Steps between C-alpha positions, in 0.01 A plus 500: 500500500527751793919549525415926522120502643451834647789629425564828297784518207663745284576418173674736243497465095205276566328607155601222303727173492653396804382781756128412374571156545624527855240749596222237379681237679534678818139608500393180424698362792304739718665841551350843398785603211545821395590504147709771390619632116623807382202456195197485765242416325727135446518519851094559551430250272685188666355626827160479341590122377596429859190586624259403248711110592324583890856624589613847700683745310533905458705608127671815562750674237855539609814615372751435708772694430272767628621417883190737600249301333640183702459656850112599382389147411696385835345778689164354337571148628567586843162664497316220365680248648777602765719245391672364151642062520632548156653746297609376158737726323454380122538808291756487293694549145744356279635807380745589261756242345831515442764797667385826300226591723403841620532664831110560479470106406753417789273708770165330353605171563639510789257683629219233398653219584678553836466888635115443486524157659733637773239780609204296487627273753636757702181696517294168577705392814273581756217339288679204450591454887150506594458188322651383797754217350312450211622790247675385242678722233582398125670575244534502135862425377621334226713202327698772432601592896665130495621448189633854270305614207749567222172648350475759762795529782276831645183239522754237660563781763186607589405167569802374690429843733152346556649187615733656724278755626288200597819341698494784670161567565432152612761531801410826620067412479546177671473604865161650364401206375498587126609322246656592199543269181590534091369246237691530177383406217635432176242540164139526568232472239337878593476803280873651580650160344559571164640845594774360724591252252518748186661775701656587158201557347613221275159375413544138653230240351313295747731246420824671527373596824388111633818366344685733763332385813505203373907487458527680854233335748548177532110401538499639134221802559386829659369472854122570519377809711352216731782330559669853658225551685520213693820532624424888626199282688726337637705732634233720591327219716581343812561166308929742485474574839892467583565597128704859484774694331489216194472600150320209318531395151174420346668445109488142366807413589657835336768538784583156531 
């Protein structure tokens, strides 16, 4: 029950779903977890769960696509703290479907779901190697980085850059003894569900929409927020200690 005691994480899009899951997990496995959300007051109110469980946590608005607002909060930690064991890059969007997508649309994603994730790590480097060995840096890709989306080829992208960029990330962090990891999931049962599904604003049924995981997962149903957020404990714990560069498929079976 004590795979992160004393040890301080970062967690991004932690409002809801699977950020809020992990950040209750992690706390719960003993680290102090700053949860982060672009809507803060979802952000202040998980923290306030965490604690009220006898758990450590500070809720702190973030957008990060504002690269400025990043360095603050990390600024913030390495007051408080002087060190970071786990950032957790989860924000994230599905984005537009299909090919007719705007250059405004084009920049948004891409710069929520990789640009963002790129500078956060960056900026957290010298954090992260005064965990001494134990930092440990995930990510949030996607089904869609393994297998293409014919829903959304610019989601597909993003994605697979996120995979890559952890690759990459992974080789050139290991002589600092940071890790770098991406689960990918597949459906989750949390509030942005129904709006990946229905991209077309189609108005799928409840139904329509279990009858589709259903045909496509082979354990027949929507991964629970839980379920993610043990494998980014995982990962973020020592329990992955020679675990880097490896982009793992938490889906059901999806990718099989």
């Amino acid at each position: 029950m004590n795979a992160l005691k004393d040890r301080v994480a970062l967690i991004t899009a932690a409002g809801s779903g699977m950020g809020r899951a992990a950040a209750e997990l992690f706390a719960a496995q003993g680290a102090h977890v700053y949860v982060t959300d672009v809507r803060a007051v979802a952000a202040k109110e998980v923290a306030a769960g965490i604690v009220a469980d006898g758990n450590s946590a500070s809720g702190h608005g973030l957008d990060v696509t504002d690269l400025s607002a990043i360095r603050g909060l990390l600024d913030e930690i390495e007051r408080e703290h002087g060190v970071l064991h786990v950032l957790y890059n989860h924000a994230g969007s599905p984005g537009p479907s299909g090919l007719a997508t705007s250059e405004q649309e084009w920049d948004q994603l891409i710069d929520l779901n990789l640009k963002s994730a790129y500078y956060a790590t960056a900026y957290a480097v010298d954090l992260l190697k005064a965990a001494d060995g134990k930092g440990s840096v995930l990510f949030t890709a996607s089904v869609s980085a393994l297998k293409g989306s014919p829903f959304s080829p610019l989601y597909s992208m993003a994605k697979g850059g996120v995979t890559a960029l952890v690759r990459g990330l992974a080789r050139a962090l290991a002589p600092a003894g940071i890790r770098c990891n991406a689960i990918c999931p597949a459906s989750v049962q949390t509030p942005m569900l129904r709006g990946f599904l229905d991209r077309n604003n189609e108005g799928l049924s409840d139904e329509q929409m279990a009858e589709f995981i259903r045909q496509t997962t082979p354990l027949g149903r929507p991964a629970r927020p839980e379920e993610i957020a043990q494998a980014a404990l995982f990962l973020a714990s020592d329990q992955s200690s020679f675990v880097t560069g490896v982009a793992l498929p938490v889906d059901g079976g999806y990718t099989a």
